[in-house]
PDB file of C-alpha atoms in Angstrom:
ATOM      1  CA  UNK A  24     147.777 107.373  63.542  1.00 30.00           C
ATOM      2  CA  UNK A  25     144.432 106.870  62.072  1.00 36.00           C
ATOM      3  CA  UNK A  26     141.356 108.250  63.564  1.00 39.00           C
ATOM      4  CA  UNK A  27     138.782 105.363  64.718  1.00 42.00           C
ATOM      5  CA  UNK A  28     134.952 106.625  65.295  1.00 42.00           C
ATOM      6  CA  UNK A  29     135.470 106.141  68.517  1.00 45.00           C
ATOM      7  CA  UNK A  30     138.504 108.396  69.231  1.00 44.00           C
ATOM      8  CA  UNK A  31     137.668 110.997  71.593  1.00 46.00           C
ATOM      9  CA  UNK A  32     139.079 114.203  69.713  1.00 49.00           C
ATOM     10  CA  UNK A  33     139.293 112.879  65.978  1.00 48.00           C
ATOM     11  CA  UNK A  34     142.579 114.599  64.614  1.00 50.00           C
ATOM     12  CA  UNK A  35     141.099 114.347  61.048  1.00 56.00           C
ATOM     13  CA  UNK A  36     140.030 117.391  58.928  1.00 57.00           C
ATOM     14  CA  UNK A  37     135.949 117.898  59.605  1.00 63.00           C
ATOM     15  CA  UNK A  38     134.943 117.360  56.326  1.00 62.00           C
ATOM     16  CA  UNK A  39     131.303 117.420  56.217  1.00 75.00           C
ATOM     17  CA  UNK A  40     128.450 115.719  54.052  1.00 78.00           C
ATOM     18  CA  UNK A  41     125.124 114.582  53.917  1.00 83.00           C
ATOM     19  CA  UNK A  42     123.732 110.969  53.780  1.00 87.00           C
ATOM     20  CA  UNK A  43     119.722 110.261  53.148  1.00 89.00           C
ATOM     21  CA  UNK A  44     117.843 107.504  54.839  1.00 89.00           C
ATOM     22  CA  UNK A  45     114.430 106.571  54.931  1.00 94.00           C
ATOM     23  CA  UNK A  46     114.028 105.052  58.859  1.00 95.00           C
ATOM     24  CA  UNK A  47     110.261 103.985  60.389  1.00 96.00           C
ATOM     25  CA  UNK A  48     108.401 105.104  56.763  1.00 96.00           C
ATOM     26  CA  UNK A  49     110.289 108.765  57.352  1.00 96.00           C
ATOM     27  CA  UNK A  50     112.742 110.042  55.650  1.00 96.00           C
ATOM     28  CA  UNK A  51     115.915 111.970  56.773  1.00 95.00           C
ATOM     29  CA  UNK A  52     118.801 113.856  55.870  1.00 94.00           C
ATOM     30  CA  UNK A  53     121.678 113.620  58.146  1.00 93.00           C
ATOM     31  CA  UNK A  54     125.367 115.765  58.224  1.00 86.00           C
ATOM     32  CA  UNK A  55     127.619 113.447  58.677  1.00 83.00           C
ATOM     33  CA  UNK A  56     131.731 114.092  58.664  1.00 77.00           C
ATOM     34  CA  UNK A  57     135.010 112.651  58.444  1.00 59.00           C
ATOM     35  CA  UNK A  58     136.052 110.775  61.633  1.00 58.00           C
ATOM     36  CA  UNK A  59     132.803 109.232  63.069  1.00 58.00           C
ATOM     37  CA  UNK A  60     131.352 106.153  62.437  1.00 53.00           C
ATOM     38  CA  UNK A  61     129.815 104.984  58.785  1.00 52.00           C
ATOM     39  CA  UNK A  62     129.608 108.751  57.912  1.00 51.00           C
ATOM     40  CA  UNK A  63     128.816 107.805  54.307  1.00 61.00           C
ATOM     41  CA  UNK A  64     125.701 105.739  54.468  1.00 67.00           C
ATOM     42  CA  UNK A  65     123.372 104.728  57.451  1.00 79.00           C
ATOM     43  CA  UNK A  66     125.268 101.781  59.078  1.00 81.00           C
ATOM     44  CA  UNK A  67     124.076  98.234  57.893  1.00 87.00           C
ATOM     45  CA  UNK A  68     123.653  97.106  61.022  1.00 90.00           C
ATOM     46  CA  UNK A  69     121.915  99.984  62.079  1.00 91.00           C
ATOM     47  CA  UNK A  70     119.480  99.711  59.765  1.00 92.00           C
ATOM     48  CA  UNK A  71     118.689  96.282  60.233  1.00 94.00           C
ATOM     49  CA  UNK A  72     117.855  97.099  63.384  1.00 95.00           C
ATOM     50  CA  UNK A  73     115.808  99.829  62.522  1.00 95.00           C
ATOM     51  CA  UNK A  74     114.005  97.698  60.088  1.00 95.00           C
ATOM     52  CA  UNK A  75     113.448  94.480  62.480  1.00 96.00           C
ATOM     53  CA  UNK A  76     112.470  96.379  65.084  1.00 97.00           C
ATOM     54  CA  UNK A  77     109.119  98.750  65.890  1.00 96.00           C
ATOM     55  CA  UNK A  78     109.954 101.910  67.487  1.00 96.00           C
ATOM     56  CA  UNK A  79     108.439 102.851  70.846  1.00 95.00           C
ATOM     57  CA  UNK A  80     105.857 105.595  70.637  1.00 93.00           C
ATOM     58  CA  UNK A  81     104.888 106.306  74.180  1.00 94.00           C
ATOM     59  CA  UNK A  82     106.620 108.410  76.586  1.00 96.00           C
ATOM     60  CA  UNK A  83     109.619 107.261  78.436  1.00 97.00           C
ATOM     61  CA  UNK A  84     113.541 107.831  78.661  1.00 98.00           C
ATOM     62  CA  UNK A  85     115.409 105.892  75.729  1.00 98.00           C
ATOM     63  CA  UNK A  86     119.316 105.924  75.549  1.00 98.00           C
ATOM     64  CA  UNK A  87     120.884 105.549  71.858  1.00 97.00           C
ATOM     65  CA  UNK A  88     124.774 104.273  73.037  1.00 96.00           C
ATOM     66  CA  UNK A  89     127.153 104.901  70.203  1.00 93.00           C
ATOM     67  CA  UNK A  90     125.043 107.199  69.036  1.00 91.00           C
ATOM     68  CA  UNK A  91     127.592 108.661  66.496  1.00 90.00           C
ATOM     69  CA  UNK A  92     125.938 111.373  64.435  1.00 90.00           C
ATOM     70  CA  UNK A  93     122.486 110.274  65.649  1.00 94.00           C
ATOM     71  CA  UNK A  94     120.474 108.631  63.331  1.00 95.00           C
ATOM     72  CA  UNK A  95     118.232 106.473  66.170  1.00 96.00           C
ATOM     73  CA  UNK A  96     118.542 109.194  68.767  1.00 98.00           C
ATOM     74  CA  UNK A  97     116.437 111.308  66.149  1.00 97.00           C
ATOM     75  CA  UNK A  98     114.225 108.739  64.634  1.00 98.00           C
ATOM     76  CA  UNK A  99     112.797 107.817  68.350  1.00 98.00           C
ATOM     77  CA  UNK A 100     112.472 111.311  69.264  1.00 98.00           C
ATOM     78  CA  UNK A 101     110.360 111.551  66.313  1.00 98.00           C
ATOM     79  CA  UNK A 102     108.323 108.190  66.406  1.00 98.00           C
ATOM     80  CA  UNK A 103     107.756 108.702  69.847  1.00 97.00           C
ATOM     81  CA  UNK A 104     106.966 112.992  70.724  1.00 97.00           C
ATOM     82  CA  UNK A 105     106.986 112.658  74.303  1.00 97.00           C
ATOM     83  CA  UNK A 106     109.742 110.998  74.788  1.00 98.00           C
ATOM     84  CA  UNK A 107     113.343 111.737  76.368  1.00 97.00           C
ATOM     85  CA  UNK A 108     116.409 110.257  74.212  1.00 98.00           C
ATOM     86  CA  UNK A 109     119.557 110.455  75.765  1.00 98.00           C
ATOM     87  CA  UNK A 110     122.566 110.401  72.619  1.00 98.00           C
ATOM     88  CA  UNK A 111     125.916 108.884  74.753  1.00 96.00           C
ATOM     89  CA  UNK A 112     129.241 108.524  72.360  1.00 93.00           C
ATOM     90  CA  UNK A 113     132.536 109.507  73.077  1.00 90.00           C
ATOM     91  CA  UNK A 114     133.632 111.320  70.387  1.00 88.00           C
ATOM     92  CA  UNK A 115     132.974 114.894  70.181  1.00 89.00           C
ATOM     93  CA  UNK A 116     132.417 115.202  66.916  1.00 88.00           C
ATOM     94  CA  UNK A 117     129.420 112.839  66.436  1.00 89.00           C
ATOM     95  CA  UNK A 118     127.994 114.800  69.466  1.00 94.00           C
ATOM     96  CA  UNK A 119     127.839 118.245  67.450  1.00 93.00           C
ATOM     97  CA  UNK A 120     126.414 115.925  64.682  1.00 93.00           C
ATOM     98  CA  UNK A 121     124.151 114.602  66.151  1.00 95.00           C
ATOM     99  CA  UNK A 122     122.759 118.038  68.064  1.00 97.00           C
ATOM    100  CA  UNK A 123     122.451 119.650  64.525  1.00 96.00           C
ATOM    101  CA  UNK A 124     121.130 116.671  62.987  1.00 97.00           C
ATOM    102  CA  UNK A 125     118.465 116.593  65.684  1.00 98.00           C
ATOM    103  CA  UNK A 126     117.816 120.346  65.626  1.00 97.00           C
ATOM    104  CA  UNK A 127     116.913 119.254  61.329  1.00 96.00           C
ATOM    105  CA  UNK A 128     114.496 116.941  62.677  1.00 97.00           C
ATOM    106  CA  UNK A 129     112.746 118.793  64.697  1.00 98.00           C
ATOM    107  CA  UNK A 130     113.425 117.263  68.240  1.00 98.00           C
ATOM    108  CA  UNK A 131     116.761 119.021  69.499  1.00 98.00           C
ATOM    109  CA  UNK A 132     114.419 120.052  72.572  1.00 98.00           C
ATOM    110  CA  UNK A 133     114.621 115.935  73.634  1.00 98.00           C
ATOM    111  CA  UNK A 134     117.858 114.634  72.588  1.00 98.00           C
ATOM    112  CA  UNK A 135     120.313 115.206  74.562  1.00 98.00           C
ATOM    113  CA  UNK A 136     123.756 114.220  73.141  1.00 97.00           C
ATOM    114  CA  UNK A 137     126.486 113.850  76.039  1.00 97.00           C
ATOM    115  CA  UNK A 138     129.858 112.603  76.623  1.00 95.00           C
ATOM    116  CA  UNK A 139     128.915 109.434  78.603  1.00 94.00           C
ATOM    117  CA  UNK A 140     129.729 110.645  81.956  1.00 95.00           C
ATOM    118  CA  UNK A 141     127.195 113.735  81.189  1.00 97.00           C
ATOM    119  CA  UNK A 142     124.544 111.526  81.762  1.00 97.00           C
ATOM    120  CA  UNK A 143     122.686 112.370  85.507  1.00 97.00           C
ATOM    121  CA  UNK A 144     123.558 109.432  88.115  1.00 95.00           C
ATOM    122  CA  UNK A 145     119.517 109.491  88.434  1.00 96.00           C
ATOM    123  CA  UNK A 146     118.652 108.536  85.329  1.00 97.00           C
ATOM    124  CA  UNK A 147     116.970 105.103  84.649  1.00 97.00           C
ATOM    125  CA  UNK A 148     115.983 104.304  80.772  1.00 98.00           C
ATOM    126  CA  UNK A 149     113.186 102.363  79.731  1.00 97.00           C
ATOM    127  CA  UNK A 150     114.795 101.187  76.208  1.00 98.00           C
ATOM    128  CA  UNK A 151     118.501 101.020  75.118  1.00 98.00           C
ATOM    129  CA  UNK A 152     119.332 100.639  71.389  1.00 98.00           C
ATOM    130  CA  UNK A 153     122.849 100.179  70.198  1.00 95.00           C
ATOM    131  CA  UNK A 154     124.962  99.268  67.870  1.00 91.00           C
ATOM    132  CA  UNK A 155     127.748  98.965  69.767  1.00 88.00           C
ATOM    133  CA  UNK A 156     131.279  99.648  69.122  1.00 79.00           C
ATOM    134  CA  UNK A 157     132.470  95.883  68.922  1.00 77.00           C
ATOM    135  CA  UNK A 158     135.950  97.084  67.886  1.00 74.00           C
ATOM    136  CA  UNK A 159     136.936  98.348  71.106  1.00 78.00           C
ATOM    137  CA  UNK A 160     137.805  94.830  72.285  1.00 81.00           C
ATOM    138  CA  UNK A 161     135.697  92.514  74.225  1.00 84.00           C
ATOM    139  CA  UNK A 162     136.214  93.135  78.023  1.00 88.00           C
ATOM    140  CA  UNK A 163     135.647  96.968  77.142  1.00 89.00           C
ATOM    141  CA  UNK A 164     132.603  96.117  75.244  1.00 90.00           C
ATOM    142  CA  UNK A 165     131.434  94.034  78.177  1.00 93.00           C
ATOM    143  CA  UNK A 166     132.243  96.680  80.816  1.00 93.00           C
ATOM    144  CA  UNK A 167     130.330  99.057  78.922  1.00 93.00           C
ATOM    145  CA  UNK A 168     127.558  96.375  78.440  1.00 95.00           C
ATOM    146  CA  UNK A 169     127.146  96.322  82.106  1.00 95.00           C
ATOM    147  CA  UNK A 170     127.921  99.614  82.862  1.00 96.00           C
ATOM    148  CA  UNK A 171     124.540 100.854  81.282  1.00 97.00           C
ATOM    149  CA  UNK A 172     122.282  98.065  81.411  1.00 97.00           C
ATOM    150  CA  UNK A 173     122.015  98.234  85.190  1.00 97.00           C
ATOM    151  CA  UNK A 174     120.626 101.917  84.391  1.00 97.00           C
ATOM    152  CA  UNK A 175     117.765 100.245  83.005  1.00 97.00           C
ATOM    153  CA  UNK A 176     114.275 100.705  84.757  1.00 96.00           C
ATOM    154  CA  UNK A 177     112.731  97.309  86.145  1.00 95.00           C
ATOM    155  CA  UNK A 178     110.652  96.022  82.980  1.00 93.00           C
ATOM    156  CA  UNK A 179     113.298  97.785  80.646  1.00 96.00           C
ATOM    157  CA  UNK A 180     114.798  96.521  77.273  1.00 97.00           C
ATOM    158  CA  UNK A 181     118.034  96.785  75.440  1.00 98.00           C
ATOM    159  CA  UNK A 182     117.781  96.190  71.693  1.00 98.00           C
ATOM    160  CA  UNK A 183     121.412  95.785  70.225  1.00 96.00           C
ATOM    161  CA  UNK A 184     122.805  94.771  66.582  1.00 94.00           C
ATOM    162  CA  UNK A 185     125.762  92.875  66.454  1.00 90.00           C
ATOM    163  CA  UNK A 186     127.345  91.139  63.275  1.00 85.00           C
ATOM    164  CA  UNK A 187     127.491  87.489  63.272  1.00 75.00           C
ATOM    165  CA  UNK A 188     130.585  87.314  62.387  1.00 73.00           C
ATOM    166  CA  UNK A 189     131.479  89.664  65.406  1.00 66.00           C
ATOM    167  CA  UNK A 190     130.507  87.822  68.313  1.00 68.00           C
ATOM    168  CA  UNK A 191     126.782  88.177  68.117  1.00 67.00           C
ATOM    169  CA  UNK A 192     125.757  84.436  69.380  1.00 79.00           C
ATOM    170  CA  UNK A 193     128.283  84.544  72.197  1.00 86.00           C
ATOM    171  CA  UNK A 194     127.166  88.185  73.283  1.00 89.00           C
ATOM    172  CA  UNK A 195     123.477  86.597  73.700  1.00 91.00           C
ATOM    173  CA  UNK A 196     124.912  83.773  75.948  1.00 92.00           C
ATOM    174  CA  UNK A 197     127.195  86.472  77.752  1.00 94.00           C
ATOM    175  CA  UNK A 198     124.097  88.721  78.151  1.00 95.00           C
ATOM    176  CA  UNK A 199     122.081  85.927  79.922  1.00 94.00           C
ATOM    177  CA  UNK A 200     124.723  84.713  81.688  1.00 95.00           C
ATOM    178  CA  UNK A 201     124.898  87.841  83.268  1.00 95.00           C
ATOM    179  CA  UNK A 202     121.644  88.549  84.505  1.00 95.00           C
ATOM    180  CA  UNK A 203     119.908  90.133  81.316  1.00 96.00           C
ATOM    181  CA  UNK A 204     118.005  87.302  79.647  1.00 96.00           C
ATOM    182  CA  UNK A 205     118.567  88.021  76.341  1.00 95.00           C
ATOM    183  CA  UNK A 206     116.880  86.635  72.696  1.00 94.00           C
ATOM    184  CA  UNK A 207     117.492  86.771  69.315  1.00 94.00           C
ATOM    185  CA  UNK A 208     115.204  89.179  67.790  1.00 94.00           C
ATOM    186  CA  UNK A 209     115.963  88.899  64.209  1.00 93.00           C
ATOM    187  CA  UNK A 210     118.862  88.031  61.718  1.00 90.00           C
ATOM    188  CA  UNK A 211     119.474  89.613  58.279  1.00 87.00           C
ATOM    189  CA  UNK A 212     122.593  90.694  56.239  1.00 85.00           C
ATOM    190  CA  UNK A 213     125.320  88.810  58.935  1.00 86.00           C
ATOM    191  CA  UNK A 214     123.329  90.608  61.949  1.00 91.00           C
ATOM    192  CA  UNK A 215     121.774  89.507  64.380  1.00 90.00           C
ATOM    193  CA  UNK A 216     118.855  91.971  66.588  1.00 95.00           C
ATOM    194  CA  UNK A 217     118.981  91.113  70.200  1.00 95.00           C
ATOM    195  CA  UNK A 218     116.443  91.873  72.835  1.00 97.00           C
ATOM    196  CA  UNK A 219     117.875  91.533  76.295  1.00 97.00           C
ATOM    197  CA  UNK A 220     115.490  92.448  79.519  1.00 96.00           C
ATOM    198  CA  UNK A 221     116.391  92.985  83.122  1.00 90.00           C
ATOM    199  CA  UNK A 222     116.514  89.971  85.087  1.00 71.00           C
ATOM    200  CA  UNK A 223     115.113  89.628  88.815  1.00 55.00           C
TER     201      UNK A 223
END
């Protein structure tokens, strides 16, 4: 059976490799490897949302979900130095990627990349970016939706990228429906950039 990026224990052969990308007016050189997700480019999606959005600079606890081999986890530990960036996937592999790929950029000391129950019950995140893993069906998408947007601190936001053609509009109606008033941010190459908020 084929490995999917978000098998826990990919079964392929780590064959590693580096992709460039230029994130925020830095640029970056990531290790990427066989068996996690877009390993040989920065995701499109991803970096639509990277480009439509401006990156938080303050302090605060930020959670990259999906994080695979950690492209935003490393780019907001670097646009914002005081920060705490919490790296959640599920597959191991992207996790070692995305510790060495932090320890490159200089910020391995504030991203922490964990399995997603390694995350403490305590903490509460003032920003969640994601591209999530739409592929893993839609009531596991929304359970995982849910899951970590009620860890979000009162006044927090959750900027996700979702393709069009992938259920983005209906996600936004889902999100608000549920208590997360949610907007579209931006749209560019079949994504859309959502900003949802906690409600009351």
């Amino acid at each position: 059976m084929a490995d999917h990026y978000f098998s826990a224990e990919p079964g392929s052969t780590d064959v590693r490799r580096t992709v460039e990308a230029r994130i925020w007016g830095r640029d970056y050189t990531f290790t990427t490897a066989t068996g996690v997700f877009s390993r040989d480019r920065l995701d499109i999606g991803t970096a639509v949302l990277l480009r439509e959005v401006e990156p938080p600079t303050g302090p605060g606890t930020f959670l990259d979900l999906g994080t695979g081999y950690g492209p935003i986890a490393c780019a907001l530990a670097v646009e914002a130095p005081t920060a705490d960036i919490w790296a959640v996937d599920v597959n191991t592999r992207a996790l070692e990627l995305t510790a060495e790929n932090a320890q490159r950029a200089g910020v391995a000391d504030r991203v922490h990349p964990v399995l997603p129950d390694g995350v403490p019950e305590d903490v509460r995140f003032d920003q969640i970016w994601s591209n999530p893993a739409i592929h893993i069906g839609k009531p596991e998408l929304h359970k995982m939706l849910l899951h970590w947007l009620a860890r979000l601190s009162p006044g927090g936001v959750a900027w996700l990228v979702v393709g069009k053609n992938l259920g983005g509009d209906s996600l936004q109606r889902w999100l608000t429906d549920q208590g997360y008033p949610c907007e579209r941010k931006a749209s560019a190459k079949g994504f859309r950039v959502l900003r949802a908020v906690t409600g009351h």
